[in-house]
Each structure stands twice: as structure tokens, then as C-alpha cells.
PDB file of C-alpha atoms and ligand atoms in Angstrom:
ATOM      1  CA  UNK A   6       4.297 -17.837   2.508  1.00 96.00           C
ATOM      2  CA  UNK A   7       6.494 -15.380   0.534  1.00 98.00           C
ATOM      3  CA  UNK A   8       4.849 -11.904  -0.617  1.00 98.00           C
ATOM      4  CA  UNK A   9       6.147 -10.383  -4.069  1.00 98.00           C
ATOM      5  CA  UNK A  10       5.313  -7.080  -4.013  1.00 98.00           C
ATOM      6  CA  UNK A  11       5.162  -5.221  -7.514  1.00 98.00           C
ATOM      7  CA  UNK A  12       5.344  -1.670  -6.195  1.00 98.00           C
ATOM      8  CA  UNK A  13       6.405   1.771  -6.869  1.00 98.00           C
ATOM      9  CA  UNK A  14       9.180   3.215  -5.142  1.00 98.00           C
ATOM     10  CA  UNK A  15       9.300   7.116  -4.494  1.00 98.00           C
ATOM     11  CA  UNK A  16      10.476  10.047  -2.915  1.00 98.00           C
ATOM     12  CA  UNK A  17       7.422  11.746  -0.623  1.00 98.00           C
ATOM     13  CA  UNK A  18       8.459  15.387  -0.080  1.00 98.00           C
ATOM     14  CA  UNK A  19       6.175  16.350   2.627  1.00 98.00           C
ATOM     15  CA  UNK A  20       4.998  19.966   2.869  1.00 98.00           C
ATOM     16  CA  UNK A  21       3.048  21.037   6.068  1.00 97.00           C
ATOM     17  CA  UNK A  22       0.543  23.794   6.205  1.00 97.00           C
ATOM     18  CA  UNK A  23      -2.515  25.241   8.000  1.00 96.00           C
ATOM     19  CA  UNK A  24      -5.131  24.173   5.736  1.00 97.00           C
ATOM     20  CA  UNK A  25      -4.624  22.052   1.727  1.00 97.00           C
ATOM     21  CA  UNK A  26      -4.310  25.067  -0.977  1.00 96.00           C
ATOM     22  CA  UNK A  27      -7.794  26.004  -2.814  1.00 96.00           C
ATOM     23  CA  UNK A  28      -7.665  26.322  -6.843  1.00 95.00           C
ATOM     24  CA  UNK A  29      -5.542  29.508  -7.966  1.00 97.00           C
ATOM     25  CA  UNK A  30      -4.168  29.915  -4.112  1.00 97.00           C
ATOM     26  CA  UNK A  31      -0.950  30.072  -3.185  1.00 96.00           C
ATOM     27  CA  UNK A  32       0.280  28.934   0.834  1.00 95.00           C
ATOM     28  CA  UNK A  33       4.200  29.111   2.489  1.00 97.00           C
ATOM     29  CA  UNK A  34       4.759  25.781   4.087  1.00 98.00           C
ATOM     30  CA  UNK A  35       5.893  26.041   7.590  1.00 97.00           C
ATOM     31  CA  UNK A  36       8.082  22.757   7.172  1.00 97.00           C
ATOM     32  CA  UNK A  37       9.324  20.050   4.548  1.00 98.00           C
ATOM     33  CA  UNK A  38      10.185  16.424   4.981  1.00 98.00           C
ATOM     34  CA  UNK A  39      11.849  14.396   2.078  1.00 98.00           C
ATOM     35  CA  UNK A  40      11.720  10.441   2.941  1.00 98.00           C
ATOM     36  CA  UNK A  41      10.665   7.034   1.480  1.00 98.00           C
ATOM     37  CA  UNK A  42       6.853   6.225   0.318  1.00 98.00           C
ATOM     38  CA  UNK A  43       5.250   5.439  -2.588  1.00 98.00           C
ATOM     39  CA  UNK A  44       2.361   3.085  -1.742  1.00 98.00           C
ATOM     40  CA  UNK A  45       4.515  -0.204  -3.181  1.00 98.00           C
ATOM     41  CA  UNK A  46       7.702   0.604  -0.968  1.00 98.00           C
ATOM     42  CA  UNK A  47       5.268   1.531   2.414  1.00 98.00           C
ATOM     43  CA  UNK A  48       3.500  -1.649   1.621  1.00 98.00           C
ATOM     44  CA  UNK A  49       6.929  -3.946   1.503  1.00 98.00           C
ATOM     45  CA  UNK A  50       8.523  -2.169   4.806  1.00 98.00           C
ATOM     46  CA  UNK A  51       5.020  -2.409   6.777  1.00 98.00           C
ATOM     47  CA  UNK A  52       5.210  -6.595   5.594  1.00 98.00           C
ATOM     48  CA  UNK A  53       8.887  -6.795   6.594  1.00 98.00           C
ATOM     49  CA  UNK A  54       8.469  -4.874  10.129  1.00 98.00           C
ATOM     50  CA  UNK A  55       5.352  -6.980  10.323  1.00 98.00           C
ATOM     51  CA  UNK A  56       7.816 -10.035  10.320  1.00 98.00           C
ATOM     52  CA  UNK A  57       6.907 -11.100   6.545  1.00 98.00           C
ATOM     53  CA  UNK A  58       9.133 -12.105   3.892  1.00 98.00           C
ATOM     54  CA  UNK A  59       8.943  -9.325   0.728  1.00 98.00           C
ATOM     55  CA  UNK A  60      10.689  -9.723  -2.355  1.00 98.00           C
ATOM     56  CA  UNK A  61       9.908  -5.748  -4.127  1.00 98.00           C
ATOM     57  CA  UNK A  62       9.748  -5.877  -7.621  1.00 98.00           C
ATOM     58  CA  UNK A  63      10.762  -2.491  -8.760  1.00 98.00           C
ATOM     59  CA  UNK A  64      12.496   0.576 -10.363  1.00 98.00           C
ATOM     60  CA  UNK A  65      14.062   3.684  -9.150  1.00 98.00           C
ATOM     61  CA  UNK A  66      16.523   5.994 -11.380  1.00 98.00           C
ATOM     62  CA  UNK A  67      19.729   7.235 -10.958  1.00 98.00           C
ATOM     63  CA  UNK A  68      19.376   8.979  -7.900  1.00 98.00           C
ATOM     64  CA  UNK A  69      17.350   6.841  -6.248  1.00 98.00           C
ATOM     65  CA  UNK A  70      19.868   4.383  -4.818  1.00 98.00           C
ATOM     66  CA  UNK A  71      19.065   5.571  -0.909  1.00 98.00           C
ATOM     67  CA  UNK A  72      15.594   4.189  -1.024  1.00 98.00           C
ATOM     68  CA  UNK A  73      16.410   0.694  -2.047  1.00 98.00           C
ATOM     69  CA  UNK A  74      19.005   1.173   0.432  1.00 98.00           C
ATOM     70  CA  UNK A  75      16.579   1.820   2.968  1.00 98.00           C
ATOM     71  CA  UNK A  76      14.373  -0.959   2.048  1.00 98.00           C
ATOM     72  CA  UNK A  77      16.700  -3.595   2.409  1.00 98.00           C
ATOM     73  CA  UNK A  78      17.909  -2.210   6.148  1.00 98.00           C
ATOM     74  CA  UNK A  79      14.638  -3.311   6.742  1.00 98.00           C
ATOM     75  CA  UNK A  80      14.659  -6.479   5.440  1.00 98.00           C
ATOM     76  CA  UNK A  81      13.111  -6.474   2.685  1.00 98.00           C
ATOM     77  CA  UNK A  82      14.866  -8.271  -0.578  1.00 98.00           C
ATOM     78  CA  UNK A  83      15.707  -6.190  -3.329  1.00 98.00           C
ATOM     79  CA  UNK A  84      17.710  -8.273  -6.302  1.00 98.00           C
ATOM     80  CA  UNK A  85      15.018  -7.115  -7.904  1.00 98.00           C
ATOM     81  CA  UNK A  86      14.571  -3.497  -7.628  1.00 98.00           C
ATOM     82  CA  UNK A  87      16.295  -2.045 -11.319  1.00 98.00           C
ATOM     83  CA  UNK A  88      17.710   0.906 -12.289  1.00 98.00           C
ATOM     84  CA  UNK A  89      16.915   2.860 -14.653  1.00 98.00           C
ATOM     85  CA  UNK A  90      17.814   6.565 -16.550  1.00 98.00           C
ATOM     86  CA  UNK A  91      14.068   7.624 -15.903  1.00 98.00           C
ATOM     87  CA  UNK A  92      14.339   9.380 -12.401  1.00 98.00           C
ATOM     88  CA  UNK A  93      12.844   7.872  -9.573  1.00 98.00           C
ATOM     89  CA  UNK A  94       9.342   8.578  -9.085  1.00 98.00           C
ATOM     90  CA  UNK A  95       8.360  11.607  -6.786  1.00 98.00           C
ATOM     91  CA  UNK A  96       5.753  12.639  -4.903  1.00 98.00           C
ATOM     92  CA  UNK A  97       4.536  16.053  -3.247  1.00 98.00           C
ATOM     93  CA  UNK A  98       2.666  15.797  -0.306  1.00 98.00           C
ATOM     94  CA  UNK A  99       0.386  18.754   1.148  1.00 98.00           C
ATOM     95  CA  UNK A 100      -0.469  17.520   4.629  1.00 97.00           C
ATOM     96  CA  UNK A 101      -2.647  19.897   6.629  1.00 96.00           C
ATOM     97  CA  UNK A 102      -3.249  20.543  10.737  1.00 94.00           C
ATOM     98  CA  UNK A 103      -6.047  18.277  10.730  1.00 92.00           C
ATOM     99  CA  UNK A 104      -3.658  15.522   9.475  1.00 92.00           C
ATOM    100  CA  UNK A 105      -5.454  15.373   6.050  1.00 91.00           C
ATOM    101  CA  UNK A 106      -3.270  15.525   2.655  1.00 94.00           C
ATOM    102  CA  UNK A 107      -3.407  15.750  -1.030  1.00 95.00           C
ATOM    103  CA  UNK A 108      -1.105  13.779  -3.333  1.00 96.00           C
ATOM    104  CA  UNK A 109       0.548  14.612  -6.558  1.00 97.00           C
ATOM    105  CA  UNK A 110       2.489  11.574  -8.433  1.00 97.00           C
ATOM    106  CA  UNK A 111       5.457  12.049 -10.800  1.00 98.00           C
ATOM    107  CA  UNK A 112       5.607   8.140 -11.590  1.00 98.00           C
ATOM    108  CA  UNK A 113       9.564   7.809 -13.135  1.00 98.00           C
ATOM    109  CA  UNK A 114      10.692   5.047 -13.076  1.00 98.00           C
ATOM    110  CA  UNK A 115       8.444   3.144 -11.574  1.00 98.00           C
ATOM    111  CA  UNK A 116       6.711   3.029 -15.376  1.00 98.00           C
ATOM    112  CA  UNK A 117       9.973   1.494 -16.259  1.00 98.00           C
ATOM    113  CA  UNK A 118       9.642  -1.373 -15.186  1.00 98.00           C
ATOM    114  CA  UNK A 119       9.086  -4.505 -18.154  1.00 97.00           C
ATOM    115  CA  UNK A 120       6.589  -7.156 -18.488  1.00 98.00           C
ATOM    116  CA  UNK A 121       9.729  -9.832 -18.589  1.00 97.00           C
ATOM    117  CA  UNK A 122      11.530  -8.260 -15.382  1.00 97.00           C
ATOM    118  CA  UNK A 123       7.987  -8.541 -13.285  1.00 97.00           C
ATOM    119  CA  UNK A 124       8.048 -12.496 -14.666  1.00 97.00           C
ATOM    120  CA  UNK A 125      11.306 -13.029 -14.157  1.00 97.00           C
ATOM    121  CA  UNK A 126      11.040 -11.884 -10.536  1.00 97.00           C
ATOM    122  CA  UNK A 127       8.090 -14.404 -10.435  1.00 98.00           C
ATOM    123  CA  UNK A 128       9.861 -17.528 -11.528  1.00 96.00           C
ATOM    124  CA  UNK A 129      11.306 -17.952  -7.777  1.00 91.00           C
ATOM    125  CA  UNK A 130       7.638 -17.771  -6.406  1.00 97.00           C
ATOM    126  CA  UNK A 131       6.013 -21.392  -5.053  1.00 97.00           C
ATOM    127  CA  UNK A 132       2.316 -21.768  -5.174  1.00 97.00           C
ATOM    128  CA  UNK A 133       0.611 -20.275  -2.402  1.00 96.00           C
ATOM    129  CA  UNK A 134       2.954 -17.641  -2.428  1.00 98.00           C
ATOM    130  CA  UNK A 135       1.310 -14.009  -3.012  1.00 98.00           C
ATOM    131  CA  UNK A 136       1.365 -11.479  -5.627  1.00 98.00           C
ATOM    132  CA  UNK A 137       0.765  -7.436  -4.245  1.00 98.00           C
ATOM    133  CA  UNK A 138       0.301  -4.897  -6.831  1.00 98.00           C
ATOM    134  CA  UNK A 139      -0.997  -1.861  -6.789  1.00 98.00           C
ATOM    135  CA  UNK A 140      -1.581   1.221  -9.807  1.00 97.00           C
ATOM    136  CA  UNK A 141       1.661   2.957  -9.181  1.00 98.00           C
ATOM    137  CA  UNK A 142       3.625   0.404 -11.821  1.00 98.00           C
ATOM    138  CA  UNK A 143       3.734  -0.411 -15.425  1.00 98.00           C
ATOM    139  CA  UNK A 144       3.340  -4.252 -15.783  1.00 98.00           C
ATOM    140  CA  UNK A 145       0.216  -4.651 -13.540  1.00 98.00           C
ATOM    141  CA  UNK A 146      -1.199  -6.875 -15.353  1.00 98.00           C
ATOM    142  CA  UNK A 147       1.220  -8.993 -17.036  1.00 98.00           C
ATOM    143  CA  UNK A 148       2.332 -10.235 -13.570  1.00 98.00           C
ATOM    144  CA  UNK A 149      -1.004 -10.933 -12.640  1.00 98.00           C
ATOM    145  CA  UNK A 150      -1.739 -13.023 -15.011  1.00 98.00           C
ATOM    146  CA  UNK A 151       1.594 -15.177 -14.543  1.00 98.00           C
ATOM    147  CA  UNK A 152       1.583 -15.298 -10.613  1.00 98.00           C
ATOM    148  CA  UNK A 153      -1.928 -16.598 -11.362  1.00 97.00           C
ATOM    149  CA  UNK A 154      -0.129 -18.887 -13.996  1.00 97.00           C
ATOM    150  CA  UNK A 155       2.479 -20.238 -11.404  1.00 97.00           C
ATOM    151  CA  UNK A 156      -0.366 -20.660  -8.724  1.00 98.00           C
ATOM    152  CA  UNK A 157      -0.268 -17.455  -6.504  1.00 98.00           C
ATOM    153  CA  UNK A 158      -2.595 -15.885  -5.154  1.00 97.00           C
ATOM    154  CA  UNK A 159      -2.809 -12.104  -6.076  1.00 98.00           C
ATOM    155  CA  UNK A 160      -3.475  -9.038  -4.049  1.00 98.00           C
ATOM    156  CA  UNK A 161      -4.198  -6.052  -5.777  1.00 97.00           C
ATOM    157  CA  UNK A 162      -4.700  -2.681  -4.214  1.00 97.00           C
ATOM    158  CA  UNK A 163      -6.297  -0.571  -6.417  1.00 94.00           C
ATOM    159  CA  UNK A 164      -4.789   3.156  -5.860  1.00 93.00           C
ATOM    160  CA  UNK A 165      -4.733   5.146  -7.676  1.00 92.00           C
ATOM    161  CA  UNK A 166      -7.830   4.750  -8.795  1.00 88.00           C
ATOM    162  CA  UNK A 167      -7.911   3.611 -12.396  1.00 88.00           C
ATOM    163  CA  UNK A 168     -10.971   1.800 -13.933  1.00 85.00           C
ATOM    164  CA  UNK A 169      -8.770   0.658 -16.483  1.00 89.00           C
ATOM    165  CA  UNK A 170      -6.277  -1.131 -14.688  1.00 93.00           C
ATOM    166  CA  UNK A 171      -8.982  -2.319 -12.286  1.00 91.00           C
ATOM    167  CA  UNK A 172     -10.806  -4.302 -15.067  1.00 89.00           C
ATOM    168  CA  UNK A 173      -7.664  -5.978 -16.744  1.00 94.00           C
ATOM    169  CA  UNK A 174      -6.883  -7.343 -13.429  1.00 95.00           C
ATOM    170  CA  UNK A 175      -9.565  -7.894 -11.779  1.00 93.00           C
ATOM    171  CA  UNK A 176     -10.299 -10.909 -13.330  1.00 93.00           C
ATOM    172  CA  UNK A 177      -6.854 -12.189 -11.758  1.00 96.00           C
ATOM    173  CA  UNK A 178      -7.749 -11.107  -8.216  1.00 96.00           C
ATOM    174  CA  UNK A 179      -8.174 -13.066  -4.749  1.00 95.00           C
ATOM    175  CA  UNK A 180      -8.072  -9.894  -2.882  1.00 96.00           C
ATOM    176  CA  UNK A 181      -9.100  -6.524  -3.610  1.00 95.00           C
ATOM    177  CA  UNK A 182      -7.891  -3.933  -1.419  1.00 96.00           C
ATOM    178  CA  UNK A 183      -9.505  -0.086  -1.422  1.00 93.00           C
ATOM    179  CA  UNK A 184     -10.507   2.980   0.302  1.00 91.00           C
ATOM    180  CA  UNK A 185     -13.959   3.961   0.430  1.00 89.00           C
ATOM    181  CA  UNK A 186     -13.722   6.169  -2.405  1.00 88.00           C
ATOM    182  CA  UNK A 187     -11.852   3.366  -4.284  1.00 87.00           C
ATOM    183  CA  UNK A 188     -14.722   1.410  -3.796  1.00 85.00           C
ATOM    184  CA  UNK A 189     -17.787   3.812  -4.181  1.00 87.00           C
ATOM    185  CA  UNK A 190     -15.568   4.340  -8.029  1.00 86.00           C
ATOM    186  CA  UNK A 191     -15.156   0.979  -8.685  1.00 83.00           C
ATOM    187  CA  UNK A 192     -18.934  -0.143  -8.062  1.00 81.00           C
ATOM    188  CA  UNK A 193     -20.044   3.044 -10.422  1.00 84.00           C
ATOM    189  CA  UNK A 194     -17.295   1.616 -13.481  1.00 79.00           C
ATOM    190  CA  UNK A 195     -18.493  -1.851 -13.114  1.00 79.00           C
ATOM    191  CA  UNK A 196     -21.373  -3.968 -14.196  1.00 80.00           C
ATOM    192  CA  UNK A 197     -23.821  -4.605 -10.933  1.00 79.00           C
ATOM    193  CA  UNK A 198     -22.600  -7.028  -8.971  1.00 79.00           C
ATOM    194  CA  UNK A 199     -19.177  -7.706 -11.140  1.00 79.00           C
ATOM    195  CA  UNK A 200     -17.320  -6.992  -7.296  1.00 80.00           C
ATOM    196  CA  UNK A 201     -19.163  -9.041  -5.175  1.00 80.00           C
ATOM    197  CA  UNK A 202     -17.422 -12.287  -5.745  1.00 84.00           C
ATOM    198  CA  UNK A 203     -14.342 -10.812  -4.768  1.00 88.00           C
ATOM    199  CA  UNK A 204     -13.029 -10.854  -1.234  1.00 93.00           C
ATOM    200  CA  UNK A 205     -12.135  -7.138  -0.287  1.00 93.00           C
ATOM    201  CA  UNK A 206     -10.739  -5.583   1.861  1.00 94.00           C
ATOM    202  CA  UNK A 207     -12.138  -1.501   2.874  1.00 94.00           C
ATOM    203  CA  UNK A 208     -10.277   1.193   4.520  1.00 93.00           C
ATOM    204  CA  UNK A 209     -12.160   3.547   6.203  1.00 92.00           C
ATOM    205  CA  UNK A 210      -9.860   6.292   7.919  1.00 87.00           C
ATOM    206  CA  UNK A 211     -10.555   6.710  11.299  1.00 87.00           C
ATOM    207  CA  UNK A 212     -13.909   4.615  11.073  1.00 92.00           C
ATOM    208  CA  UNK A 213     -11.877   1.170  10.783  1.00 91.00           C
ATOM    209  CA  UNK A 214     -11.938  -1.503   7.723  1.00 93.00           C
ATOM    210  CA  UNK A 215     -14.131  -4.094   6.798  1.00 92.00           C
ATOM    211  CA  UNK A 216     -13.589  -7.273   5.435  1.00 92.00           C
ATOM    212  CA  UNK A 217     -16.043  -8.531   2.516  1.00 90.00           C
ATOM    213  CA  UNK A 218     -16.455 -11.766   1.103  1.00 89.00           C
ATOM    214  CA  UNK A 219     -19.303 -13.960  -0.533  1.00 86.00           C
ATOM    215  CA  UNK A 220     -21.754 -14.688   2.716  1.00 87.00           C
ATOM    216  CA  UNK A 221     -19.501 -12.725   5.287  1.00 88.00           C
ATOM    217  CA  UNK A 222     -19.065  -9.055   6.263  1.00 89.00           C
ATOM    218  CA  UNK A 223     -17.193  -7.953   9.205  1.00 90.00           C
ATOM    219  CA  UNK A 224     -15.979  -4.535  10.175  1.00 90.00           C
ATOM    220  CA  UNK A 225     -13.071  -3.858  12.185  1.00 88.00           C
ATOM    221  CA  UNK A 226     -12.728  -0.615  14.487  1.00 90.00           C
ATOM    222  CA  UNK A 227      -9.775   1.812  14.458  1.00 92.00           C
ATOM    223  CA  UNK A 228      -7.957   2.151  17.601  1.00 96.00           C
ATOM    224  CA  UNK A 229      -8.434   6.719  18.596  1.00 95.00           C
ATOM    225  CA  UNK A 230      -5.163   8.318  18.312  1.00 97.00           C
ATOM    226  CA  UNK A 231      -4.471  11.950  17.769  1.00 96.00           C
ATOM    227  CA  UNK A 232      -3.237  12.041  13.872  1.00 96.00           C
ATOM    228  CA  UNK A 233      -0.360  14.143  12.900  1.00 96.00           C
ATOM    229  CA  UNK A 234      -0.060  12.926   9.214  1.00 96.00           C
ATOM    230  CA  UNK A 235      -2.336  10.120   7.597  1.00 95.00           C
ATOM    231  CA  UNK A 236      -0.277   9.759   4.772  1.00 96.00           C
ATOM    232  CA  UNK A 237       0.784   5.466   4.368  1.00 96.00           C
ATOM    233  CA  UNK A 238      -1.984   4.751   6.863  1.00 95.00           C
ATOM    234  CA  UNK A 239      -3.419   2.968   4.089  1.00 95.00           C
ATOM    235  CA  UNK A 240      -0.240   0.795   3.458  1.00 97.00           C
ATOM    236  CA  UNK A 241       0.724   0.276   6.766  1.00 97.00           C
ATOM    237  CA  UNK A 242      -2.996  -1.621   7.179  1.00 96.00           C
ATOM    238  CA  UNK A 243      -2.520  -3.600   3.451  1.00 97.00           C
ATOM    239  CA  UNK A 244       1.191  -4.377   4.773  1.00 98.00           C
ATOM    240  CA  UNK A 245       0.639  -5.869   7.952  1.00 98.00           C
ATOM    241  CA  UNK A 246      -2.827  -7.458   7.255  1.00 96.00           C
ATOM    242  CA  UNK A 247      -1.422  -9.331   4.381  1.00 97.00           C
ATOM    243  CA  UNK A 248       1.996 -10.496   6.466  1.00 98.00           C
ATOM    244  CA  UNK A 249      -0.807 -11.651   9.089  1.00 97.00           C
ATOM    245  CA  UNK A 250      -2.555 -13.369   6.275  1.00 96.00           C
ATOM    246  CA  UNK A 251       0.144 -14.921   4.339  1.00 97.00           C
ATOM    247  CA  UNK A 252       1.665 -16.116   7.977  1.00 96.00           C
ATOM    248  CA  UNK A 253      -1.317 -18.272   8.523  1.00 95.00           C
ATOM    249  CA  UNK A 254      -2.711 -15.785  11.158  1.00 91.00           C
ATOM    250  CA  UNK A 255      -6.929 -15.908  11.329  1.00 87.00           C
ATOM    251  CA  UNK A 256      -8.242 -13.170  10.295  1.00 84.00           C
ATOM    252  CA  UNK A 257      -9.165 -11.462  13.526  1.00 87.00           C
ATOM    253  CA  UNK A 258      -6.009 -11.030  15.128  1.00 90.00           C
ATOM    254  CA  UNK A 259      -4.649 -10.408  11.328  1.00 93.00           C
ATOM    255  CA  UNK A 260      -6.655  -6.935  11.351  1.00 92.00           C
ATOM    256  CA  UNK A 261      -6.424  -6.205  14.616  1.00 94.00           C
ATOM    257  CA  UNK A 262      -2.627  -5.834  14.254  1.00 96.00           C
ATOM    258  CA  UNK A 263      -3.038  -4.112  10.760  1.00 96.00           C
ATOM    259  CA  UNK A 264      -5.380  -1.659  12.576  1.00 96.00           C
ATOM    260  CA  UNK A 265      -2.868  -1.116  15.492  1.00 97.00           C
ATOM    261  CA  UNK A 266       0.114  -0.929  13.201  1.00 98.00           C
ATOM    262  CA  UNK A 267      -2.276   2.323  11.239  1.00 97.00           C
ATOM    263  CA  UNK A 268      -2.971   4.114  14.469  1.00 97.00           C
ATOM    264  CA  UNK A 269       0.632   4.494  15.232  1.00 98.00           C
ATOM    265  CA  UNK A 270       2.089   5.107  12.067  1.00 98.00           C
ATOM    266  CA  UNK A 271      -0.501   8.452  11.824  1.00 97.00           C
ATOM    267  CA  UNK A 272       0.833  10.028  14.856  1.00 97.00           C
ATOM    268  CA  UNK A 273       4.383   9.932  12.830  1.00 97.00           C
ATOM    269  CA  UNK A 274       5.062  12.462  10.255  1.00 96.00           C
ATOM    270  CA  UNK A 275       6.194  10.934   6.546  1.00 97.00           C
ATOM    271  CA  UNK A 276       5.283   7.628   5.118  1.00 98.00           C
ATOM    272  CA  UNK A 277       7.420   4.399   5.825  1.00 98.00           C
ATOM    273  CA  UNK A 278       9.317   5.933   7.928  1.00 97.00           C
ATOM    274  CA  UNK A 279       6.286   6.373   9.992  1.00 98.00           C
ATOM    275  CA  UNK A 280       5.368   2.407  10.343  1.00 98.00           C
ATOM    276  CA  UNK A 281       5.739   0.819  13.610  1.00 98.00           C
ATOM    277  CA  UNK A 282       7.854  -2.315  13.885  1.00 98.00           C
ATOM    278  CA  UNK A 283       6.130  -5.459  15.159  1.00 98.00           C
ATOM    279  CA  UNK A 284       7.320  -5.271  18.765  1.00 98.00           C
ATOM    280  CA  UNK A 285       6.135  -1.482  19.189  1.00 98.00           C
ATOM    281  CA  UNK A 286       2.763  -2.747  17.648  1.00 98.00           C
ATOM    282  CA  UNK A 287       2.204  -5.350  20.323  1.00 98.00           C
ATOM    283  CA  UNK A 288       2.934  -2.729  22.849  1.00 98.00           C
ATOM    284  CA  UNK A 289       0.596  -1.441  21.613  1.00 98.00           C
ATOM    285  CA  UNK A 290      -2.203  -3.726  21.738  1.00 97.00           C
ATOM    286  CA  UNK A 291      -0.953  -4.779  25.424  1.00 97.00           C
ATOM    287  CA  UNK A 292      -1.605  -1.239  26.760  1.00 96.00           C
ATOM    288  CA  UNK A 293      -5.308  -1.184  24.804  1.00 91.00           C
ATOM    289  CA  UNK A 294      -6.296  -4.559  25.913  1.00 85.00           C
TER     290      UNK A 294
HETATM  291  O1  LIG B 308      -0.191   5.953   0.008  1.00 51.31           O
HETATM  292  C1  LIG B 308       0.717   6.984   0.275  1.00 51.31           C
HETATM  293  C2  LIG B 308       1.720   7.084  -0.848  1.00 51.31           C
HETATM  294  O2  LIG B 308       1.064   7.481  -2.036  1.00 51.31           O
HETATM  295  C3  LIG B 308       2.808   8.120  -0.643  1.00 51.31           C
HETATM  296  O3  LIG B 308       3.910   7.617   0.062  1.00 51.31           O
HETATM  297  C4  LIG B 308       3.101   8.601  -2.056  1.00 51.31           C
HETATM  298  O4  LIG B 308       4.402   8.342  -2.495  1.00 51.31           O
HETATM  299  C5  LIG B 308       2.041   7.963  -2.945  1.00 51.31           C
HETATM  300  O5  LIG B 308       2.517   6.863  -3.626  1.00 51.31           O
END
């Protein structure tokens, strides 16, 4: 089945240094990389070098042309990825020696992006097909509720956390998809118990994932690598876990590649650029097994 992915588009400019800065200090990077990410676009390229079929539902401004560009070198459909005069959407990116990194979001264009044009997108989507979303876009909800409507099923990755978006959409959820933190944020926002009919799925960093459901928990380890940059590690498990998922895969071997596909894309500096392609992935899990 087809994925539409709803999804912010942006340009990560990557900034190394020794250690992420304190409040009121200032630290000289000893290196800069500008590339793709946003967690919309890393989600679409880790489903298309997964071997899924994406359709990105996005924005990016007037200089922004090169990452749509890049997207669809991967395979990944773009007809509807608009422009707009809002400038793409940014992001700076303090990564740190021990791999770790802090975030800060300029959102651009990807705000731009209307109710109608998320629909419209939507009307070439069969039942069955999925809906991916995540808090990076305007029109969250709207196309929720009408790939729900048409008889999708929705996936919505909730990052950044926002307990507003999380409750207007919730209720249009099959799959929830968060970090730890996500998680420990959304269960202190909501009523008790108002998650546990939802099937999610938990990142952990280097401790794995879990998968939760009604009646069934299972965890999921993470394959030890030596991380140079964990930024997209997140995206690059959503991406191929949900190709694996919406390809009919079980569940086990779903994760197993999603958890594979993380561990190499963290030895890799940047963001999509960093995600392994299917073949390198079963390499992989050949050499592990
Ligand atoms: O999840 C990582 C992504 O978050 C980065 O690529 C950055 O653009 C932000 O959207």
C-alpha cells in the first residue's frame, strides 16, 4: 500500500562541537554541514530507500527547489510538494562528540501549506493506503480527518511535541509514533489511560523500540554501533518500519530492518543523507546474523 506523507521539508545546517552550548555560552564550531532533513522529508527518503511508495505532501520556498530535487532522485513523488514565497523551513543543528544534538526549527514554509492542498493530495489515496504526519506542518489535522474519511489508515508521529496537536488528532490515529520523552509528555497531558488503546510505536535511542498495543508489548533491541551523529535516527526507524508495515511485512522482521536501517544511518553525519538504502541494510543484517 501507498504512504502519503504530510511532512516538513528543511534545510539541517549541522554545526559540530565538543560539547552542546550551556545558557549565555558561546562555542566555535569545528565544522558545518548544510543538507536535507526535516523529520517529514527523512521520513519519505527512509520509505523510498526502504523500497516503499511515498507521495510527500509539502512546501518549500523559493530557494528550496534542491531539496525536492533531491527527494525525487530518490524516488519519492513530489507533484505535490508547493512552492511558496515563505522560505523554506530551516533548521540548526548542534551535534556534539558524544553524537548527541539540540534542534532549533524555523518552520517556513512548511506552515504554508492549506487544508485543501493536503485533501487534494488525498483524493488519489485507496483505502488501506496510509496517512504519515508529523508536528512540523500546518494542516495536521484536516488531513487526518479526511484520510480517515477516504478509509486510510493514519500514522502520526508526534514531534515536536505539542499537546495540542496531539489531542486534535489523536482521535484520528491507528499508529502513534514517539520518543520516550514524547511519550512520558503525552501520558502527563492526557486523561489516564486516554493512550492505551492506541497502537504505538517507542523509540528509545540506543536502548531499541517497543511496540505497544491493547494485550501485546514487545521491545525490540538496537543493533551497537559507534554513533557519529543521531540526528534522523528517529525517522530512519518511522520510515522503514512503516514501508515494512504498509508492504505486508510481519512485524518482526518489519523492526528488525527499521532498527538496522537506525544503526547505520548514526554512524553518518547529517540527516537523510545519512539513511542507508535497502540493499546496504540487508548487508547489514547478513553480517549480524
Ligand atoms: O528528526 C530530525 C529532524 O528534525 C532534522 O532533520 C530537523 O530538520 C528537524 O526537523
Amino acid at each position: 500500500m501507498a504512504i502519503y506523507n504530510l511532512g516538513s521539508i528543511n534545510i539541517d545546517h549541522t554545526y559540530r562541537m565538543a560539547h552542546l552550548p550551556a545558557p549565555g555560552e558561546t562555542i566555535a564550531a569545528s565544522s558545518l554541514l548544510t543538507g536535507l532533513g526535516g523529520k517529514g522529508a527523512n521520513q519519505s527518503i527512509a520509505i523510498a530507500r526502504a523500497g516503499g511508495a511515498v507521495f510527500h505532501i509539502g512546501c518549500i520556498g523559493p530557494e528550496g527547489g534542491w531539496t525536492a530535487e533531491r527527494m525525487a532522485a530518490d524516488g519519492v513523488d513530489i507533484a505535490h510538494v508547493s512552492k511558496s514565497a515563505t522560505p523554506t523551513g530551516h533548521a540548526i543543528i548542534a551535534v556534539d562528540d558524544g553524537a548527541e544534538n539540540a534542534i532549533i526549527l524555523f518552520p517556513g514554509a512548511n506552515r504554508q501549506i492549506s487544508p485543501g492542498a493536503a485533501q487534494e493530495a488525498l483524493a488519489r489515496a485507496a483505502p488501506g493506503d496510509w496517512l504519515l504526519l508529523q508536528n512540523e506542518t500546518s494542516a495536521g489535522v484536516e488531513a487526518a480527518r479526511a484520510a480517515r474519511a477516504r478509509g486510510l489508515r493514519v500514522c502520526y508521529c508526534a514531534a515536536p511535541f505539542d499537546p495540542e496537536a496531539v489531542r486534535a488528532i489523536l482521535p484520528f490515529t491507528d499508529l502513534l509514533s514517539v520518543n520516550e520523552l514524547e511519550e512520558a509528555q503525552l501520558a502527563a497531558g492526557l486523561p489516564e489511560g486516554a493512550l492505551d488503546p492506541v497502537a504505538r510505536l517507542v523509540t528509545y535511542g540506543k536502548r531499541g523500540a517497543a511496540w505497544r498495543e491493547p494485550g501485546r508489548e514487545e521491545r525490540v533491541g538496537a543493533f551497537e554501533v559507534t554513533p557519529v551523529d543521531t540526528t534522523g535516527a528517529g525517522d530512519t526507524f518511522l520510515g522503514y518500519a512503516l514501508a515494512g508495515i504498509a508492504a505486508g511485512l510481519p512485524l518482526d522482521p518489519a523492526r528488525r530492518r527499521a532498527s538496522a536501517a537506525a544503526a547505520i544511518q548514526v554512524t553518518r553525519p547529517g540527516a537523510a543523507e545519512a539513511i542507508p538504502q535497502a540493499r546496504e541494510v540487508a548487508d547489514f543484517l547478513a553480517d549480524r546474523a
